[in-house]
Amino acid sequence: MPKVTVDGQEIEVPNGATVLQACELAGKEIPRFCYHERLSIAGNCRMCLVEVKPGPPKPQASCALPATDGQEIRTDSEMVKTAREGVMEFLLINHPLDCPICDQGGECDLQDQSVAYGRGGSRYDRETKRAVTEKNMGPLIKTIMTRCIHCTRCVRFSEEIAGVDEIGALYRGEDMQITTYLEQAASHELSANVIDLCPVGALTSRPYAFEARPWELKKTLSIDVSDAVGANIRLDSRGREVMRALPRINDDVNEEWLSDKGRYMVDGLTKRRLDKVFMRKRGKLVEASWDEAFKAIAAAKPGKNIAAVAGDMVDCETMFAAKALLGAMGSTLLEGRQTGMDYDVSSLAGVNFNSTFSGIENADAILIVGSHVRWEAPLVNVRLRKAAKRGAKIFIVGPEWETTYPATFLGEDLAVLSKLPDAAVSAFNDAERPAIIMGGAALAKGALAAGLAFAAQFRLERDGWNGFNVLHFSAARMGGLMLGYAQAGGMADIAQAKPKVVLSLGADEMNFEPFADALKVYIGHHGDKGAHAADIILPAASYAEKDGTYVNTEGRVQFAEKAVFAPGDAREDWTILRALADALGVSVGFNSFAELQNAMITAVPALGVEGLADYGALPKADAKAKAEGVISAYPIKDFYLTNPIARASAVMQQCSAELLHGDELAEAAE
Amino acid sequence: MANRHLEPDTPELRARWSSFAWTEENRTKADKFIASYPEGRQKSAVMPLLDLAQRQVGTETDTQGWLPLPVMEYVAQYLDMPIIRVVEVATFYFMYNLVPVGKFHVQVCGTTPCMLRGSDDIIAACKKRGMEKGTVSADGLWTLTEVECMGNCATAPMVQINDGNYEDLTVERLDAVLDALAAGGQPSEGTQEPGRHTSEPSGGPTTLKDMVSENHDYRGEWA
């Protein structure tokens, strides 16, 4: 633990800390462009210069200088001040003065730091500025490369974090240009994070171009519902429209990244919305009033023959309100696993991501069964890449996909679980922190028991480590399971019960055919598959339009706040269910959102505490359990179009067409 | 140097170079370069391999050689590394030609010592012979490039033509060298000044004069 003095203040810093980190620990702000906590150190912007003794009598780049015992660091001396002014002047030689038309304006590191550390005028005003041609980087990233200051954060991100080497710095010196090879589109699932990383306006958001200024936006803390990672996001809204979603920093969940889908599906919130009540009359959906709709539902006289199916993006409060309504009617026909999965949920630890996301980084042997992690949870894939970089051996059962780390594919046949090749067996025997990740494709094939048997065989649960993980991909899944949205036989049980009324809580992936005779009530926000099949549509709120609790796949309870109001006649889901209770003549025991939340927390106390829910130890495994069958495909066919909001989003449709089906488009054009 | 650019990716370029592969001899050389780095670090051989590829292209086209995109892709594939990393290296170093060059790539040093000793005249003389910066001359023989210091300041001005340096130039001496090259000859490399061997002081040594003829022992003369 070296002791250093920063501006006369003596502090002790951790081993391996840099001078920049030492200064930060001492509470000093060090301006920087190229340095980023989560990327490797480049040391090429020179903005972080400080004065360090002992050492050469010149300013030192603090980001790349290790802090050593007895250093005297000054961040407030004349030398540092002139050094910063000089660097800033150099950076601005070629930077255009186009802040008024730049989308980064107002949240630009260069703008802020030139105000704070610049000298207010340039001596290079007679120089011509370098102009650089725009580079195509695909539908999400807009480039204005004249603004680039060559910090190479984007290059380092795509190489180190995303694991997709596609952005590079060509040429040298003043002529250096950041580009992708032959200007191909950046096409991985995390590509848009370089927009956040870019300290200037060189890489900005294409869909958000010229839409709003940061200071006119209302910022709301929310949770991403595009997958089960529960990435912490901030919804920036203006008026009634969500303009953009940005990641928030949460080291336990998303670090500071966000998948492209979570970031860019928000434009779908204003498209294909259900903003009026609809009823099916003579086979056609026509507008109706709330009264009419409620009367029609009451007229069906469901009694206890009522079922509720939760969609992939609903919050716990909505599910609890529906559960309370069904409970008052005397029904327990609740299900959330729309596609018919019926894995055993008697112990939630057995269907949870127990290692936690930050924990899986430390695993040293990982078996992935039936999960296209890159598409099902891009941010977990980032963690797996970190684990692989630390030396973890990764094996995958299922059809091959392009991993961003070295991995061994063990074939598509699940039977391999019980007779692993020797290399895998020895890897798991030798591992200190072995782990398994079961994906949706494995659960659908009934491989959960075999996975638990694998966990028992290789002692995945040991002191301070639980390596048994299930990776869900719907944001509502763990919350739904905690609230009892699971029948022993899955959707088949619901169909067999032949309910008179089926409440679909934004359930778009379910098969409505078995419910041909039932009155299908769709309570949701987008005119998607569920609405097409429904008899009555009650317009509800999306995740951006209501407060709610979400539980991610590691059992982390998180709260999201309401950013904007739902459009038209749409109401928050719980109010619809509350009104429906009146129409059906039952009492659900809550009249306000607070009362609903209290009732929910009383019923399931874990939902009231932000953070990891405790599901206890793994269930006892059946050692004889064997997995059978072949995983022929993963559930996600198209990364960009997995939920109704994304399907309604023009940006996501464009991404799907250009990035995933681009080759087909090119062929059609020829 | 700002005019460096990659040759555009055209169907003609693909048609010409997609089938690029090492010759038997170069494959042996390439594998030897790769073998000089530890296992799994084969990427480190990217620079010698790019040079080798450029020379092979040169042999095929009877020029100094250059690096078409498909050739860079071949090298990337050969080293199992992302193509963008190869292009980064190739665009960084001036020794890799990104566009076609002539049979003789005349690189005139224009940095201060050479400039003071008359590199401007050398460039003018080259231009007079029909060379133009960055393009191949009509007869396919010459490409002119002005480069920064080549480290031959003691024998300035100098030009580098393919792998040989020609130093102590005057316009006449340069013309003699170029004429010889054009005629298929191989003019002697190094200094072109009569009586000078390498970069020793022009007009004979000014110190250690006794060392010229024998290994003189100066120790007795130390005061």
Short mmCIF file of N, CA and C in Angstrom, two decimals, chain A residues 169-253:
data_model
loop_
_atom_site.label_atom_id
_atom_site.label_comp_id
_atom_site.label_asym_id
_atom_site.label_seq_id
_atom_site.Cartn_x
_atom_site.Cartn_y
_atom_site.Cartn_z
N ALA A 169 -7.93 1.97 -35.92
CA ALA A 169 -7.39 3.30 -36.22
C ALA A 169 -6.43 3.16 -37.39
N LEU A 170 -6.81 3.68 -38.55
CA LEU A 170 -5.95 3.59 -39.72
C LEU A 170 -5.09 4.84 -39.86
N TYR A 171 -4.03 4.68 -40.62
CA TYR A 171 -3.07 5.77 -40.86
C TYR A 171 -2.46 6.22 -39.53
N ARG A 172 -1.75 7.34 -39.55
CA ARG A 172 -1.04 7.70 -38.34
C ARG A 172 -0.99 9.21 -38.15
N GLY A 173 -0.62 9.56 -36.93
CA GLY A 173 -0.46 10.97 -36.60
C GLY A 173 -1.73 11.76 -36.83
N GLU A 174 -1.58 12.92 -37.41
CA GLU A 174 -2.72 13.79 -37.64
C GLU A 174 -3.73 13.14 -38.60
N ASP A 175 -3.23 12.23 -39.44
CA ASP A 175 -4.11 11.62 -40.44
C ASP A 175 -4.83 10.38 -39.93
N MET A 176 -4.64 10.07 -38.66
CA MET A 176 -5.28 8.87 -38.12
C MET A 176 -6.79 8.96 -38.29
N GLN A 177 -7.38 7.84 -38.66
CA GLN A 177 -8.83 7.81 -38.85
C GLN A 177 -9.39 6.57 -38.18
N ILE A 178 -10.49 6.78 -37.46
CA ILE A 178 -11.16 5.65 -36.83
C ILE A 178 -12.19 5.12 -37.82
N THR A 179 -12.16 3.83 -38.07
CA THR A 179 -13.12 3.28 -39.02
C THR A 179 -13.28 1.79 -38.80
N THR A 180 -14.30 1.24 -39.43
CA THR A 180 -14.43 -0.22 -39.48
C THR A 180 -13.84 -0.65 -40.81
N TYR A 181 -13.51 -1.94 -40.93
CA TYR A 181 -12.90 -2.41 -42.17
C TYR A 181 -13.85 -2.19 -43.33
N LEU A 182 -13.43 -1.47 -44.33
CA LEU A 182 -14.22 -1.14 -45.51
C LEU A 182 -15.56 -0.51 -45.15
N GLU A 183 -15.60 0.13 -43.98
CA GLU A 183 -16.81 0.80 -43.50
C GLU A 183 -18.00 -0.15 -43.41
N GLN A 184 -17.72 -1.38 -43.01
CA GLN A 184 -18.83 -2.29 -42.77
C GLN A 184 -19.52 -1.85 -41.48
N ALA A 185 -20.81 -2.20 -41.34
CA ALA A 185 -21.55 -1.79 -40.16
C ALA A 185 -21.00 -2.52 -38.94
N ALA A 186 -20.95 -1.79 -37.82
CA ALA A 186 -20.63 -2.46 -36.55
C ALA A 186 -21.86 -3.30 -36.20
N SER A 187 -21.69 -4.60 -36.08
CA SER A 187 -22.91 -5.41 -36.04
C SER A 187 -22.98 -6.34 -34.85
N HIS A 188 -22.35 -6.01 -33.76
CA HIS A 188 -22.57 -6.86 -32.58
C HIS A 188 -23.63 -6.23 -31.69
N GLU A 189 -23.99 -6.92 -30.62
CA GLU A 189 -25.16 -6.53 -29.83
C GLU A 189 -24.88 -5.38 -28.88
N LEU A 190 -23.62 -4.99 -28.75
CA LEU A 190 -23.28 -3.93 -27.80
C LEU A 190 -22.67 -2.74 -28.52
N SER A 191 -22.84 -2.70 -29.84
CA SER A 191 -22.09 -1.73 -30.64
C SER A 191 -22.34 -0.29 -30.20
N ALA A 192 -23.56 0.00 -29.77
CA ALA A 192 -23.90 1.40 -29.50
C ALA A 192 -23.24 1.94 -28.24
N ASN A 193 -22.61 1.07 -27.45
CA ASN A 193 -21.94 1.58 -26.25
C ASN A 193 -20.78 2.51 -26.58
N VAL A 194 -20.24 2.39 -27.79
CA VAL A 194 -19.14 3.30 -28.16
C VAL A 194 -19.64 4.73 -28.23
N ILE A 195 -20.96 4.91 -28.40
CA ILE A 195 -21.51 6.26 -28.43
C ILE A 195 -21.36 6.91 -27.06
N ASP A 196 -21.64 6.13 -26.01
CA ASP A 196 -21.47 6.66 -24.65
C ASP A 196 -20.00 6.89 -24.35
N LEU A 197 -19.15 6.01 -24.89
CA LEU A 197 -17.73 6.12 -24.57
C LEU A 197 -17.08 7.30 -25.26
N CYS A 198 -17.56 7.64 -26.43
CA CYS A 198 -16.94 8.72 -27.19
C CYS A 198 -17.00 10.02 -26.40
N PRO A 199 -15.84 10.59 -26.06
CA PRO A 199 -15.85 11.80 -25.22
C PRO A 199 -16.22 13.05 -26.01
N VAL A 200 -16.30 12.93 -27.33
CA VAL A 200 -16.69 14.08 -28.15
C VAL A 200 -17.88 13.67 -29.01
N GLY A 201 -18.19 14.44 -30.00
CA GLY A 201 -19.36 14.14 -30.82
C GLY A 201 -19.02 13.38 -32.09
N ALA A 202 -17.93 12.64 -32.09
CA ALA A 202 -17.54 11.92 -33.31
C ALA A 202 -18.46 10.73 -33.55
N LEU A 203 -18.77 10.00 -32.49
CA LEU A 203 -19.72 8.90 -32.60
C LEU A 203 -20.96 9.30 -31.82
N THR A 204 -22.04 9.54 -32.53
CA THR A 204 -23.28 9.87 -31.84
C THR A 204 -24.36 8.90 -32.29
N SER A 205 -25.50 9.02 -31.64
CA SER A 205 -26.58 8.09 -31.88
C SER A 205 -27.33 8.46 -33.15
N ARG A 206 -27.40 7.55 -34.10
CA ARG A 206 -28.06 7.89 -35.36
C ARG A 206 -29.57 8.06 -35.20
N PRO A 207 -30.26 7.11 -34.52
CA PRO A 207 -31.71 7.30 -34.38
C PRO A 207 -32.08 8.56 -33.59
N TYR A 208 -31.18 8.99 -32.70
CA TYR A 208 -31.49 10.12 -31.82
C TYR A 208 -30.93 11.43 -32.40
N ALA A 209 -30.39 11.36 -33.61
CA ALA A 209 -29.73 12.54 -34.17
C ALA A 209 -30.69 13.71 -34.27
N PHE A 210 -30.27 14.84 -33.72
CA PHE A 210 -31.01 16.10 -33.78
C PHE A 210 -32.41 16.00 -33.19
N GLU A 211 -32.60 15.08 -32.22
CA GLU A 211 -33.93 14.92 -31.63
C GLU A 211 -34.14 15.84 -30.44
N ALA A 212 -33.13 15.93 -29.58
CA ALA A 212 -33.33 16.70 -28.35
C ALA A 212 -31.99 17.13 -27.80
N ARG A 213 -32.02 18.07 -26.88
CA ARG A 213 -30.83 18.50 -26.16
C ARG A 213 -30.87 17.90 -24.77
N PRO A 214 -29.73 17.55 -24.22
CA PRO A 214 -29.75 16.86 -22.93
C PRO A 214 -30.45 17.66 -21.83
N TRP A 215 -30.35 18.98 -21.90
CA TRP A 215 -30.92 19.75 -20.79
C TRP A 215 -32.44 19.89 -20.87
N GLU A 216 -33.05 19.49 -21.98
CA GLU A 216 -34.51 19.57 -22.01
C GLU A 216 -35.14 18.24 -21.66
N LEU A 217 -34.34 17.25 -21.29
CA LEU A 217 -34.87 15.93 -21.06
C LEU A 217 -35.12 15.67 -19.58
N LYS A 218 -36.21 14.98 -19.31
CA LYS A 218 -36.46 14.54 -17.94
C LYS A 218 -35.84 13.17 -17.78
N LYS A 219 -35.05 12.98 -16.75
CA LYS A 219 -34.35 11.72 -16.57
C LYS A 219 -35.05 10.87 -15.54
N THR A 220 -35.39 9.65 -15.91
CA THR A 220 -36.10 8.76 -15.01
C THR A 220 -35.31 7.47 -14.87
N LEU A 221 -35.14 7.00 -13.65
CA LEU A 221 -34.40 5.77 -13.42
C LEU A 221 -35.30 4.58 -13.72
N SER A 222 -34.84 3.70 -14.58
CA SER A 222 -35.70 2.60 -14.97
C SER A 222 -34.88 1.33 -15.09
N ILE A 223 -35.57 0.28 -15.50
CA ILE A 223 -34.93 -1.02 -15.67
C ILE A 223 -35.23 -1.51 -17.08
N ASP A 224 -34.23 -2.03 -17.73
CA ASP A 224 -34.42 -2.53 -19.09
C ASP A 224 -35.18 -3.85 -19.04
N VAL A 225 -36.19 -3.97 -19.92
CA VAL A 225 -37.00 -5.19 -19.91
C VAL A 225 -36.81 -5.99 -21.20
N SER A 226 -35.80 -5.64 -22.00
CA SER A 226 -35.65 -6.35 -23.27
C SER A 226 -35.04 -7.73 -23.06
N ASP A 227 -34.40 -7.96 -21.93
CA ASP A 227 -33.96 -9.31 -21.59
C ASP A 227 -34.02 -9.45 -20.07
N ALA A 228 -33.55 -10.59 -19.59
CA ALA A 228 -33.72 -10.86 -18.16
C ALA A 228 -32.53 -10.39 -17.33
N VAL A 229 -31.64 -9.61 -17.95
CA VAL A 229 -30.48 -9.11 -17.22
C VAL A 229 -30.90 -7.99 -16.27
N GLY A 230 -31.95 -7.26 -16.66
CA GLY A 230 -32.41 -6.15 -15.82
C GLY A 230 -31.41 -5.03 -15.76
N ALA A 231 -30.84 -4.70 -16.92
CA ALA A 231 -29.85 -3.63 -16.96
C ALA A 231 -30.46 -2.35 -16.41
N ASN A 232 -29.68 -1.62 -15.63
CA ASN A 232 -30.15 -0.36 -15.06
C ASN A 232 -30.06 0.70 -16.13
N ILE A 233 -31.17 1.35 -16.40
CA ILE A 233 -31.17 2.36 -17.46
C ILE A 233 -31.75 3.67 -16.96
N ARG A 234 -31.53 4.67 -17.75
CA ARG A 234 -32.12 5.98 -17.50
C ARG A 234 -32.94 6.30 -18.72
N LEU A 235 -34.21 6.58 -18.52
CA LEU A 235 -35.04 6.96 -19.65
C LEU A 235 -35.07 8.48 -19.73
N ASP A 236 -34.65 9.01 -20.85
CA ASP A 236 -34.68 10.45 -21.05
C ASP A 236 -35.93 10.78 -21.85
N SER A 237 -36.82 11.56 -21.26
CA SER A 237 -38.08 11.84 -21.96
C SER A 237 -38.30 13.34 -22.09
N ARG A 238 -39.03 13.68 -23.11
CA ARG A 238 -39.44 15.06 -23.31
C ARG A 238 -40.93 15.04 -23.56
N GLY A 239 -41.68 15.76 -22.74
CA GLY A 239 -43.13 15.71 -22.87
C GLY A 239 -43.62 14.30 -22.62
N ARG A 240 -44.35 13.75 -23.57
CA ARG A 240 -44.90 12.41 -23.38
C ARG A 240 -44.11 11.35 -24.12
N GLU A 241 -42.96 11.75 -24.63
CA GLU A 241 -42.22 10.79 -25.45
C GLU A 241 -40.88 10.42 -24.82
N VAL A 242 -40.57 9.13 -24.80
CA VAL A 242 -39.25 8.71 -24.35
C VAL A 242 -38.30 8.91 -25.54
N MET A 243 -37.29 9.76 -25.34
CA MET A 243 -36.40 10.07 -26.44
C MET A 243 -35.28 9.05 -26.57
N ARG A 244 -34.77 8.59 -25.43
CA ARG A 244 -33.67 7.64 -25.50
C ARG A 244 -33.52 6.91 -24.18
N ALA A 245 -32.83 5.80 -24.23
CA ALA A 245 -32.50 5.04 -23.03
C ALA A 245 -30.98 4.97 -22.95
N LEU A 246 -30.46 5.24 -21.76
CA LEU A 246 -29.02 5.17 -21.56
C LEU A 246 -28.73 4.27 -20.37
N PRO A 247 -27.60 3.58 -20.38
CA PRO A 247 -27.29 2.73 -19.23
C PRO A 247 -26.89 3.56 -18.02
N ARG A 248 -27.25 3.05 -16.84
CA ARG A 248 -26.73 3.61 -15.60
C ARG A 248 -25.64 2.68 -15.12
N ILE A 249 -24.77 3.18 -14.28
CA ILE A 249 -23.68 2.33 -13.77
C ILE A 249 -24.21 1.46 -12.64
N ASN A 250 -24.08 0.16 -12.79
CA ASN A 250 -24.35 -0.77 -11.69
C ASN A 250 -23.40 -1.94 -11.88
N ASP A 251 -22.35 -1.96 -11.10
CA ASP A 251 -21.31 -2.96 -11.31
C ASP A 251 -21.83 -4.38 -11.15
N ASP A 252 -22.91 -4.56 -10.39
CA ASP A 252 -23.41 -5.91 -10.17
C ASP A 252 -24.22 -6.41 -11.36
N VAL A 253 -24.76 -5.50 -12.13
CA VAL A 253 -25.66 -5.93 -13.19
C VAL A 253 -25.06 -5.67 -14.57
#
